[in-house]
Amino acid sequence: MNTAPSPLLSVRDLQVHFPIAGSGWRRSTEVVRAVDGVSFDIARGTTLAVVGESGSGKTTTALSVMRLAPITSGQVRLGDTQLDEIEGEALRDARKRVQIIFQDPFSSLNPRQRVGEAVRAPLDLMKVGTPEQRRARVDELFAQVGLRPEQQHLFPHQFSGGQRQRINIARALATHPELVVCDEPVSALDVAIRAQILNLLVRLQKEMGLTYLFISHDMAVVEHICDEIAVMYLGQIVERAPRKAFFSNPLHPYSAALLSAVPTVKGGRERAARRLRLVGDPPSPIAPPPGCRFAGRCPAAEPECSRELPPLREVTPGHWVRCRRIEVVNGRALPPLQQEAA
Ligand SMILES: Nc1ncnc2c1ncn2[C@@H]1O[C@H](COP(=O)(O)OP(=O)(O)OP(=O)(O)O)[C@@H](O)[C@H]1O
Ligand SMILES: [Mg+2]
């Protein structure tokens, strides 16, 4: 019996391919396969973290969910709304339900606009309530993100990086979104400030029942904030699991390599001792290799790995991995590099 509540966000076989501009008379038919067959669900009120190296397709996945990048094929469903099929008024309405917080809190704020106005702008634009109600809502938002009401009259440069990110969070939450995309929200901040902003995001999630799609390349941050994790490599998910299952038993050699680079993550010190160093660069997203896309850099690769793309398969309940070398022994999945030892 399936008793799981229906997810807020459901993505199926998402592909986002960008055409390459040809030069002169040569019209290119090649495409950048930025997102190449991605599927995941996010349950209401939970956080899915998406991790992976630069260029793996994290931001493009998020932007296409917001319909800000063109969906080549696949389905994106937000609650009962089929986001990939709607246009015009319906799309504008649906977009209010999803907001994004970017990495750099400075460049996403207009330097000439007082921050109170910046937070009120989405409410004005969508004509939410009366002007008096909008003012009250901005007061409420400032309090919720830990800023004082009189700070509304200041300009962005009069704040610290952490405070600016609080302003961005307030603005993103102004219209009561259900899904909030956080794209590296603390990467540009001082280490000392990161925990404060992460704790704020966690508190707001609890208070408002928010659902997060949280993009990061920092495993220590992700371990702190996510319920589930999806690891992307060259446009595809290579592993997807609940947080505990992932951090206690990362299965894909690429996940293990990402984790072993972070000694601060639980168990990372032992992992670092048998460090798996990632050598070389990922292959081109224009012409990905036919087999496993990680095979060329994988310490556990066999010749067969380069022949056929392995499917993302569920090796233990809820734990999915795209690697043909995972073995399940007595109900426990074993990554390839531990099999020799076992
Ligand atoms: N508008 C675009 N046109 C063409 N190619 C694009 C476009 N946007 C992204 N790409 C390409 O798609 C791939 C995925 O990019 P994306 O920005 O989604 O990666 P990312 O995982 O967010 O990386 P980062 O960690 O650096 O932010 C990259 O190869 C990128 O160059
Ligand atoms: Mg990105």
Coordinates of C-alpha atoms and ligand atoms in Angstrom, one line a residue:
M1 CA 0.0 0.0 0.0
N2 CA 1.4 3.4 -0.9
T3 CA 0.6 5.8 1.9
A4 CA 3.1 8.5 0.9
P5 CA 1.4 11.9 0.5
S6 CA 1.5 13.3 -3.0
P7 CA 4.6 15.3 -3.6
L8 CA 4.5 19.1 -4.1
L9 CA 7.0 18.9 -6.9
S10 CA 7.3 16.0 -9.3
V11 CA 9.8 16.0 -12.2
R12 CA 9.8 13.2 -14.7
D13 CA 12.4 12.6 -17.5
L14 CA 13.3 16.2 -17.7
Q15 CA 15.5 17.2 -20.6
V16 CA 16.8 20.7 -21.2
H17 CA 19.0 20.9 -24.3
F18 CA 20.4 24.2 -25.5
P19 CA 21.0 24.6 -29.2
I20 CA 24.5 25.7 -30.0
A21 CA 24.7 28.8 -32.1
G22 CA 26.3 28.0 -35.4
S23 CA 28.8 30.4 -37.0
G24 CA 28.3 31.9 -40.4
W25 CA 26.7 29.5 -42.9
R26 CA 27.2 26.5 -40.7
R27 CA 24.0 25.9 -38.7
S28 CA 24.8 23.6 -35.9
T29 CA 22.5 20.8 -35.0
E30 CA 24.4 20.0 -31.9
V31 CA 23.0 20.7 -28.5
V32 CA 24.3 21.1 -24.9
R33 CA 22.6 18.4 -22.9
A34 CA 22.5 20.5 -19.7
V35 CA 19.7 18.3 -18.2
D36 CA 19.4 14.9 -19.7
G37 CA 16.6 12.7 -18.2
V38 CA 16.2 13.9 -14.6
S39 CA 13.4 12.6 -12.3
F40 CA 12.7 13.4 -8.7
D41 CA 9.9 14.2 -6.2
I42 CA 9.9 16.6 -3.3
A43 CA 7.4 16.0 -0.5
R44 CA 5.6 19.1 0.9
G45 CA 7.5 20.8 3.7
T46 CA 10.8 18.9 3.0
T47 CA 14.1 19.8 1.4
L48 CA 15.7 18.1 -1.6
A49 CA 19.4 19.0 -2.0
V50 CA 20.9 18.8 -5.4
V51 CA 24.7 18.6 -5.5
G52 CA 27.3 18.1 -8.2
E53 CA 30.3 19.8 -9.8
S54 CA 30.1 23.0 -11.7
G55 CA 28.2 22.5 -15.0
S56 CA 26.4 19.4 -13.9
G57 CA 23.0 21.0 -14.6
K58 CA 21.8 22.0 -11.1
T59 CA 20.8 25.6 -11.9
T60 CA 19.3 24.6 -15.3
T61 CA 17.1 22.0 -13.5
A62 CA 15.9 24.6 -11.1
L63 CA 15.3 27.2 -13.7
S64 CA 13.3 24.9 -15.9
V65 CA 11.1 24.0 -12.9
M66 CA 10.4 27.7 -12.7
R67 CA 9.9 27.7 -16.5
L68 CA 12.8 30.2 -16.8
A69 CA 14.8 27.7 -18.9
P70 CA 13.1 26.0 -21.9
I71 CA 11.9 22.4 -21.2
T72 CA 12.9 20.2 -24.2
S73 CA 10.9 17.2 -22.9
G74 CA 9.6 15.7 -19.8
Q75 CA 7.0 16.6 -17.1
V76 CA 7.1 19.1 -14.2
R77 CA 4.2 19.0 -11.9
L78 CA 3.6 21.4 -9.0
G79 CA 0.7 20.1 -6.8
D80 CA -2.1 19.7 -9.3
T81 CA -0.6 22.0 -12.0
Q82 CA 1.2 20.5 -15.0
L83 CA 3.8 23.3 -15.2
D84 CA 5.3 22.2 -18.5
E85 CA 2.0 22.5 -20.3
I86 CA 0.7 25.9 -19.2
E87 CA 1.2 29.4 -20.7
G88 CA 0.0 33.0 -20.2
E89 CA -2.2 33.8 -17.2
A90 CA -2.0 30.2 -15.8
L91 CA 1.8 30.3 -16.0
R92 CA 1.9 33.7 -14.3
D93 CA -0.3 32.4 -11.5
A94 CA 1.8 29.2 -11.1
R95 CA 5.0 31.2 -11.0
K96 CA 3.9 33.0 -7.8
R97 CA 4.0 29.6 -6.1
V98 CA 7.7 29.2 -6.8
Q99 CA 10.4 31.7 -5.8
I100 CA 14.2 31.6 -6.0
I101 CA 17.0 32.8 -3.7
F102 CA 20.3 33.3 -5.6
Q103 CA 23.9 32.9 -4.4
D104 CA 24.9 36.5 -4.6
P105 CA 22.7 38.7 -2.5
F106 CA 24.2 41.9 -3.8
S107 CA 23.8 41.5 -7.5
S108 CA 20.1 40.5 -7.1
L109 CA 19.2 43.7 -5.3
N110 CA 18.9 47.1 -7.1
P111 CA 21.5 49.4 -5.5
R112 CA 19.3 52.4 -5.9
Q113 CA 16.2 50.9 -4.3
R114 CA 15.5 51.1 -0.6
V115 CA 15.3 47.5 0.7
G116 CA 11.8 47.9 2.0
E117 CA 10.6 48.8 -1.5
A118 CA 12.6 45.8 -2.9
V119 CA 10.7 43.5 -0.6
R120 CA 7.3 45.1 -1.3
A121 CA 7.9 45.1 -5.1
P122 CA 6.5 41.6 -5.8
L123 CA 3.4 42.5 -3.7
D124 CA 2.9 45.7 -5.7
L125 CA 3.5 43.9 -9.0
M126 CA 0.9 41.2 -8.2
K127 CA -1.4 43.8 -6.6
V128 CA -1.7 41.7 -3.4
G129 CA -4.2 43.4 -0.9
T130 CA -4.4 47.1 -0.2
P131 CA -1.3 49.4 0.0
E132 CA -1.8 49.4 3.8
Q133 CA -1.8 45.6 3.9
R134 CA 1.3 45.4 1.8
R135 CA 3.1 47.7 4.2
A136 CA 2.1 45.5 7.1
R137 CA 3.2 42.4 5.2
V138 CA 6.7 44.0 4.7
D139 CA 6.9 44.8 8.4
E140 CA 6.0 41.2 9.2
L141 CA 8.6 39.8 6.7
F142 CA 11.4 42.0 8.1
A143 CA 10.6 40.7 11.6
Q144 CA 10.5 37.1 10.3
V145 CA 14.0 37.3 8.8
G146 CA 15.5 39.1 11.8
L147 CA 15.8 42.6 10.5
R148 CA 14.5 45.8 12.3
P149 CA 11.6 47.7 10.8
E150 CA 13.6 51.0 10.4
Q151 CA 16.1 49.2 8.2
Q152 CA 13.5 49.2 5.4
H153 CA 14.6 52.7 4.6
L154 CA 18.3 51.8 3.9
F155 CA 20.0 50.9 0.6
P156 CA 21.6 47.5 -0.1
H157 CA 25.2 48.8 0.4
Q158 CA 24.3 49.7 4.0
F159 CA 24.0 46.0 4.9
S160 CA 26.4 43.1 5.5
G161 CA 26.3 40.1 3.1
G162 CA 24.3 38.1 5.6
Q163 CA 21.8 40.9 6.1
R164 CA 21.4 41.3 2.3
Q165 CA 20.7 37.6 2.0
R166 CA 18.0 38.1 4.7
I167 CA 16.5 40.8 2.6
N168 CA 16.4 38.5 -0.4
I169 CA 14.8 35.8 1.6
A170 CA 12.1 38.2 2.8
R171 CA 11.5 39.3 -0.8
A172 CA 11.2 35.7 -2.0
L173 CA 8.7 34.9 0.7
A174 CA 6.6 38.0 0.2
T175 CA 3.9 36.3 -2.0
H176 CA 3.7 33.1 0.2
P177 CA 5.4 30.7 -2.2
E178 CA 5.1 27.0 -1.7
L179 CA 8.3 26.0 -3.3
V180 CA 11.5 28.0 -2.7
V181 CA 14.5 27.3 -4.9
C182 CA 17.7 28.1 -3.0
D183 CA 20.6 28.2 -5.5
E184 CA 23.9 28.2 -3.5
P185 CA 22.3 30.6 -1.0
V186 CA 25.2 30.7 1.4
S187 CA 28.2 30.1 -0.9
A188 CA 29.1 33.8 -1.2
L189 CA 28.9 34.4 2.6
D190 CA 31.6 34.3 5.2
V191 CA 31.8 30.9 6.9
A192 CA 30.8 32.5 10.2
I193 CA 27.5 33.8 8.7
R194 CA 26.5 30.7 6.8
A195 CA 25.1 28.8 9.8
Q196 CA 22.9 31.8 10.7
I197 CA 21.4 32.0 7.3
L198 CA 21.0 28.2 7.1
N199 CA 19.3 28.2 10.6
L200 CA 17.0 31.0 9.4
L201 CA 16.0 29.0 6.3
V202 CA 15.3 25.9 8.5
R203 CA 13.2 27.9 10.9
L204 CA 11.2 29.6 8.2
Q205 CA 10.6 26.2 6.6
K206 CA 9.1 24.9 9.8
E207 CA 7.0 28.0 10.5
M208 CA 5.6 28.3 7.0
G209 CA 5.7 24.7 5.8
L210 CA 7.9 25.6 2.9
T211 CA 9.4 23.1 0.5
Y212 CA 13.0 23.7 -0.6
L213 CA 14.9 22.7 -3.7
F214 CA 18.3 23.4 -2.3
I215 CA 21.3 23.6 -4.7
S216 CA 24.8 23.4 -3.3
H217 CA 28.2 22.0 -4.0
D218 CA 29.0 22.0 -0.2
M219 CA 28.3 18.6 1.3
A220 CA 28.7 19.9 4.9
V221 CA 25.9 22.4 4.2
V222 CA 23.7 19.8 2.5
E223 CA 24.1 17.4 5.4
H224 CA 22.9 20.1 7.7
I225 CA 19.8 21.0 5.8
C226 CA 18.4 18.3 3.5
D227 CA 15.8 15.5 3.9
E228 CA 16.8 13.9 0.6
I229 CA 19.8 14.4 -1.7
A230 CA 20.2 14.0 -5.4
V231 CA 23.7 13.9 -6.9
M232 CA 24.0 15.2 -10.4
Y233 CA 26.7 14.4 -12.9
L234 CA 26.8 15.7 -16.4
G235 CA 23.0 16.4 -16.7
Q236 CA 21.9 13.2 -14.9
I237 CA 21.1 12.1 -11.4
V238 CA 23.6 9.4 -10.4
E239 CA 22.4 8.8 -6.9
R240 CA 19.3 9.8 -4.9
A241 CA 18.6 8.9 -1.3
P242 CA 17.3 10.1 2.1
R243 CA 19.9 12.0 4.0
K244 CA 20.8 9.4 6.5
A245 CA 21.0 6.6 4.0
F246 CA 23.2 8.7 1.7
F247 CA 25.7 10.0 4.3
S248 CA 26.0 6.6 6.1
N249 CA 26.4 4.6 2.9
P250 CA 27.2 6.7 -0.3
L251 CA 27.1 4.2 -3.2
H252 CA 28.1 5.9 -6.4
P253 CA 31.9 6.3 -6.8
Y254 CA 31.2 9.9 -7.8
S255 CA 29.3 10.6 -4.5
A256 CA 32.1 8.9 -2.6
A257 CA 34.6 11.2 -4.3
L258 CA 32.6 14.3 -3.5
L259 CA 32.3 13.2 0.2
S260 CA 35.8 12.2 0.7
A261 CA 36.9 15.8 -0.2
V262 CA 35.0 17.1 2.9
P263 CA 36.6 16.0 6.1
T264 CA 34.1 18.1 8.2
V265 CA 31.2 15.8 7.1
K266 CA 30.4 13.0 9.5
G267 CA 32.7 10.1 8.8
G268 CA 34.6 12.3 6.4
R269 CA 37.8 12.0 8.3
E270 CA 37.9 8.2 7.8
R271 CA 36.8 8.7 4.2
A272 CA 39.5 11.3 3.7
A273 CA 42.0 8.7 4.8
R274 CA 41.1 6.6 1.9
R275 CA 40.6 9.6 -0.3
L276 CA 39.2 9.2 -3.7
R277 CA 40.6 12.0 -5.7
L278 CA 38.6 13.1 -8.7
V279 CA 41.0 13.4 -11.6
G280 CA 40.4 15.0 -14.9
D281 CA 37.3 16.9 -16.0
P282 CA 33.8 15.7 -16.8
P283 CA 33.2 14.8 -20.5
S284 CA 31.5 17.4 -22.8
P285 CA 27.8 17.8 -22.3
I286 CA 27.6 18.2 -26.1
A287 CA 28.7 14.6 -26.9
P288 CA 28.5 12.6 -23.7
P289 CA 30.1 9.2 -23.9
P290 CA 27.7 6.2 -24.6
G291 CA 28.1 4.3 -21.3
C292 CA 28.2 5.6 -17.7
R293 CA 29.2 9.2 -18.0
F294 CA 31.5 8.9 -15.0
A295 CA 33.4 5.8 -16.3
G296 CA 36.4 7.8 -17.6
R297 CA 37.1 9.1 -14.1
C298 CA 35.9 6.2 -12.0
P299 CA 38.4 4.2 -10.0
A300 CA 36.0 1.2 -10.1
A301 CA 35.2 1.2 -13.8
E302 CA 35.2 -2.0 -15.8
P303 CA 35.2 -2.1 -19.6
E304 CA 31.4 -2.9 -19.6
C305 CA 30.7 0.4 -17.8
S306 CA 31.7 2.4 -20.9
R307 CA 29.4 0.4 -23.2
E308 CA 25.9 1.0 -21.9
L309 CA 24.4 3.7 -19.8
P310 CA 23.3 2.1 -16.5
P311 CA 19.7 2.9 -15.4
L312 CA 19.0 4.7 -12.1
R313 CA 17.8 1.7 -10.0
E314 CA 16.5 1.4 -6.5
V315 CA 19.0 -0.9 -4.7
T316 CA 17.5 -0.6 -1.2
P317 CA 14.2 1.1 -0.4
G318 CA 14.4 4.8 -1.4
H319 CA 18.1 4.5 -2.3
W320 CA 18.6 4.9 -6.1
V321 CA 21.9 4.7 -7.9
R322 CA 23.1 4.7 -11.5
C323 CA 26.0 2.3 -11.3
R324 CA 26.1 -1.3 -12.5
R325 CA 28.7 -2.3 -9.9
I326 CA 26.5 -2.0 -6.8
E327 CA 25.9 -5.3 -5.1
V328 CA 23.2 -6.0 -2.5
V329 CA 24.3 -8.5 0.2
N330 CA 21.9 -9.4 3.0
G331 CA 19.8 -6.3 2.3
R332 CA 22.8 -3.9 2.4
A333 CA 24.0 -2.2 -0.7
L334 CA 27.8 -2.3 -1.2
P335 CA 29.6 0.2 -3.3
P336 CA 32.2 -1.2 -5.6
L337 CA 35.2 0.0 -3.7
Q338 CA 34.1 -1.8 -0.5
Q339 CA 33.3 -5.1 -2.2
E340 CA 36.9 -6.1 -2.4
A341 CA 37.3 -5.4 1.3
A342 CA 34.1 -7.2 2.2
Ligands
LIG1 N1 21.5 29.3 -21.6 C1 22.4 28.4 -21.9 N2 22.8 28.1 -23.2 C2 23.7 27.2 -23.4 N3 24.3 26.4 -22.5 C3 23.9 26.5 -21.2 C4 22.9 27.6 -20.9 N4 22.8 27.5 -19.5 C5 23.6 26.5 -19.1 N5 24.2 25.9 -20.1 C6 25.2 24.8 -20.0 O1 24.5 23.7 -19.3 C7 25.4 23.0 -18.5 C8 24.8 23.1 -17.1 O2 24.9 24.4 -16.5 P1 24.3 24.8 -15.1 O3 24.4 26.2 -14.9 O4 22.9 24.2 -15.0 O5 25.3 24.0 -14.1 P2 25.4 24.1 -12.5 O6 25.4 22.7 -12.1 O7 24.4 25.0 -12.0 O8 26.8 24.7 -12.4 P3 27.5 25.7 -11.3 O9 27.8 24.8 -10.1 O10 28.7 26.2 -11.9 O11 26.4 26.7 -11.0 C9 26.7 23.7 -18.6 O12 27.5 22.9 -19.5 C10 26.4 25.1 -19.1 O13 27.5 25.6 -19.8
MG2 MG 24.5 26.8 -10.9

